[in-house]
Coordinates of C-alpha atoms in Angstrom, one line a residue:
Chain V
S120 CA 46.3 118.1 30.6
A121 CA 44.2 119.9 28.0
V122 CA 42.4 122.9 28.6
I123 CA 39.0 122.9 27.3
S124 CA 36.7 126.5 26.5
Q125 CA 33.1 125.5 26.1
K126 CA 30.6 128.2 25.3
P127 CA 28.2 129.0 25.8
S128 CA 28.1 128.3 30.1
R129 CA 24.5 128.6 30.3
D130 CA 21.1 129.5 27.9
I131 CA 17.5 129.9 28.3
C132 CA 16.0 128.4 25.1
Q133 CA 12.2 128.6 23.7
R134 CA 10.5 124.9 22.9
G135 CA 11.2 124.3 19.2
T136 CA 14.7 126.2 18.8
S137 CA 18.2 125.0 18.7
L138 CA 21.2 125.7 20.2
T139 CA 24.7 125.0 19.2
I140 CA 27.2 124.4 21.8
Q141 CA 31.0 124.9 21.3
C142 CA 34.2 123.3 22.4
Q143 CA 37.9 124.5 22.0
V144 CA 41.0 122.4 22.7
D145 CA 44.3 124.0 23.3
S146 CA 46.1 120.8 21.9
Q147 CA 45.0 118.3 19.0
V148 CA 43.0 115.4 20.1
T149 CA 41.8 112.5 18.1
M150 CA 38.2 112.1 19.8
M151 CA 36.1 114.4 21.4
F152 CA 33.2 113.0 23.7
W153 CA 29.7 114.9 24.1
Y154 CA 28.0 114.0 27.2
R155 CA 24.5 115.2 29.1
Q156 CA 24.2 115.3 32.7
Q157 CA 20.9 115.9 34.3
P158 CA 20.8 117.7 37.4
G159 CA 22.1 115.5 40.1
Q160 CA 22.3 112.4 38.0
S161 CA 25.4 110.8 36.3
L162 CA 27.1 111.5 32.9
T163 CA 25.3 110.1 29.8
L164 CA 27.6 109.6 26.6
I165 CA 25.7 111.1 23.6
A166 CA 28.2 110.6 20.8
T167 CA 32.1 110.5 20.1
A168 CA 33.4 112.6 17.5
N169 CA 36.2 112.4 15.4
Q170 CA 37.6 114.4 12.7
G171 CA 37.1 114.1 9.3
S172 CA 34.2 111.5 9.7
E173 CA 30.7 111.2 11.4
A174 CA 30.1 111.1 14.5
T175 CA 29.2 107.8 16.3
Y176 CA 26.1 108.0 18.7
E177 CA 25.1 106.1 21.8
S178 CA 21.8 104.5 22.0
G179 CA 19.0 106.8 22.3
F180 CA 20.7 109.5 20.8
V181 CA 19.9 110.6 17.0
I182 CA 22.0 112.8 14.8
D183 CA 19.2 114.4 13.5
K184 CA 18.4 115.6 17.2
F185 CA 22.3 116.1 18.1
P186 CA 24.3 117.1 15.1
I187 CA 27.8 117.2 15.6
S188 CA 30.4 118.7 13.5
R189 CA 34.3 118.0 14.0
P190 CA 35.9 120.7 11.6
N191 CA 39.7 119.9 13.1
L192 CA 41.7 118.5 15.9
T193 CA 40.9 121.0 18.4
F194 CA 37.3 122.1 17.9
S195 CA 33.6 120.5 18.2
T196 CA 30.1 121.8 18.3
L197 CA 26.9 119.8 19.4
T198 CA 23.7 121.4 18.2
V199 CA 20.4 120.5 20.2
S200 CA 17.7 120.8 17.8
N201 CA 13.9 120.9 18.1
M202 CA 14.4 121.6 21.9
S203 CA 12.1 120.4 24.3
P204 CA 11.9 121.0 28.2
E205 CA 12.8 117.3 28.2
D206 CA 16.4 118.6 27.0
S207 CA 17.2 120.8 29.7
S208 CA 20.1 119.2 31.4
I209 CA 24.0 120.1 31.7
Y210 CA 25.9 119.1 28.5
L211 CA 29.8 118.8 28.6
C212 CA 32.2 118.2 26.2
S213 CA 35.6 115.6 26.6
V214 CA 38.8 115.0 25.7
S215 CA 41.6 112.4 26.5
P216 CA 44.8 114.0 25.0
T217 CA 47.1 110.9 25.6
G218 CA 44.2 108.4 23.9
T219 CA 43.2 106.5 27.2
Y220 CA 44.6 108.2 30.7
G221 CA 42.5 111.0 32.5
Y222 CA 40.0 112.7 30.5
T223 CA 39.3 116.8 30.5
F224 CA 36.1 117.8 30.8
G225 CA 34.5 121.5 29.7
S226 CA 33.3 123.6 32.1
G227 CA 29.8 122.5 30.8
T228 CA 26.8 124.2 29.6
R229 CA 23.4 124.4 31.4
L230 CA 20.4 124.6 29.3
T231 CA 17.1 125.3 29.9
V232 CA 14.1 124.8 27.9
V233 CA 11.0 126.8 28.2
Chain X
G19 CA 25.3 97.3 27.2
Q20 CA 27.8 97.8 30.0
Q21 CA 26.5 98.9 33.5
V22 CA 28.6 100.5 36.0
M23 CA 26.8 100.8 39.5
Q24 CA 27.9 102.8 42.1
I25 CA 26.8 102.6 45.6
P26 CA 25.9 104.6 48.0
Q27 CA 24.2 107.2 46.2
Y28 CA 24.9 109.7 49.1
Q29 CA 26.9 110.0 51.9
H30 CA 26.5 112.3 54.8
V31 CA 29.5 112.3 57.6
Q32 CA 31.3 113.9 60.1
E33 CA 34.2 115.9 59.5
G34 CA 37.3 113.8 60.3
E35 CA 35.0 110.5 59.6
D36 CA 35.9 108.2 56.7
F37 CA 34.0 107.7 53.7
T38 CA 34.1 104.5 51.0
T39 CA 32.5 104.6 47.7
Y40 CA 32.1 101.3 45.7
C41 CA 31.6 100.4 41.9
N42 CA 30.7 97.0 40.2
S43 CA 30.6 96.5 36.7
S44 CA 28.8 94.1 34.5
T45 CA 31.6 93.1 33.1
T46 CA 35.2 93.1 32.8
L47 CA 36.9 96.6 32.5
S48 CA 40.4 97.4 31.1
N49 CA 40.7 100.2 33.3
I50 CA 38.4 102.4 36.0
Q51 CA 39.0 106.1 36.3
W52 CA 37.8 107.9 39.4
Y53 CA 36.2 111.7 39.0
K54 CA 35.3 114.3 41.4
Q55 CA 32.8 116.7 40.9
R56 CA 32.2 119.8 43.2
P57 CA 28.8 121.1 43.2
G58 CA 28.2 123.9 40.6
G59 CA 31.3 122.5 38.9
H60 CA 32.1 120.0 36.2
P61 CA 34.2 116.4 36.5
V62 CA 37.6 116.5 37.5
F63 CA 40.1 113.3 36.9
L64 CA 41.6 112.2 39.8
I65 CA 43.3 108.8 38.7
Q66 CA 43.3 105.5 36.6
L67 CA 43.8 102.1 37.5
V68 CA 44.5 99.2 34.8
K69 CA 45.9 96.5 37.0
S70 CA 44.4 93.4 38.4
G71 CA 44.2 93.9 42.4
E72 CA 45.8 97.6 41.9
V73 CA 45.9 99.9 44.8
K74 CA 46.7 103.6 44.6
K75 CA 47.3 106.4 47.2
Q76 CA 46.8 110.0 47.0
K77 CA 47.3 111.9 50.2
R78 CA 44.0 110.9 52.1
L79 CA 42.7 108.9 49.1
T80 CA 43.2 105.1 48.5
F81 CA 42.0 103.6 45.2
Q82 CA 41.6 99.9 44.5
F83 CA 40.8 97.7 41.7
G84 CA 39.4 94.2 41.8
E85 CA 40.9 91.1 41.4
A86 CA 38.9 90.4 38.5
K87 CA 38.8 94.2 37.0
K88 CA 34.8 94.3 37.9
N89 CA 34.8 96.5 41.0
S90 CA 36.5 99.3 42.7
S91 CA 36.6 101.4 45.4
L92 CA 37.5 105.1 46.7
H93 CA 38.4 105.5 50.5
I94 CA 38.8 108.5 51.7
T95 CA 40.5 108.8 55.2
A96 CA 39.6 111.4 57.7
T97 CA 37.3 113.6 55.8
Q98 CA 37.8 117.4 55.2
T99 CA 35.1 120.1 54.1
T100 CA 37.4 120.1 51.0
D101 CA 36.4 116.6 50.1
V102 CA 32.9 117.7 49.8
G103 CA 31.1 116.8 46.2
T104 CA 29.9 113.8 43.9
Y105 CA 32.7 111.0 43.1
F106 CA 31.8 109.3 40.1
C107 CA 33.8 106.1 39.1
A108 CA 34.1 105.7 35.4
G109 CA 34.5 101.9 33.5
G110 CA 36.9 101.7 30.4
Q111 CA 36.0 98.8 28.1
G112 CA 37.8 99.9 24.8
A113 CA 37.3 102.5 22.1
Q114 CA 38.3 105.0 24.6
K115 CA 34.6 105.0 25.6
L116 CA 34.1 105.6 29.3
V117 CA 30.7 104.5 31.3
F118 CA 29.8 106.5 34.3
G119 CA 28.4 105.2 37.9
Q120 CA 25.8 107.2 39.3
G121 CA 28.2 108.6 41.6
T122 CA 28.4 109.3 45.2
R123 CA 27.5 112.2 46.6
L124 CA 29.3 113.4 49.8
T125 CA 28.4 115.9 51.9
I126 CA 30.2 116.7 55.5
N127 CA 29.1 118.4 58.6
P128 CA 31.9 120.6 60.0

């Protein structure tokens, strides 16, 4: 299975600022997925990032708030923009190297907005 | 849109007791996957079921996929303290996108 390096692991940010989260995968993957997980809650898909094209966002998530970059097949970033306390959450990236079987998750970024 | 419901939300058992979590989808799934998330950790893939009526076992864990491919269950026999965590089902419906259930948080009294 793939190995994902995600950073930062945690951060405390001031409201109104932005944070960029990075995920580096040890193999080439077509799609990378970004999830949000509120403490004690389930995972909600934010967007799917394809290399060479714009990310596809799920209902309730917009590019202006969560811009995503995917410059190559092993790397992606998610930016949480103009943060408010409601953005406090765990953000995770995920990939499936085989395309459909067994998704691997990064270790997550625990974001607190104050 | 597709919804995946999972029950119970919480389950507390004595070590050695069995545990079951159930998952139901509002639509037919192409596959269902199960993940385990330890406290403070990230989800870790356990298994994928694809075929109608499929049953798979991993040691003390038994996974089932319903005949209509809309429901699934995970059963743990004789729980151990290492089984503590939250178990998520995730339904696949194409385009590699997964929809996660709410998860069942399992705690165990040793």
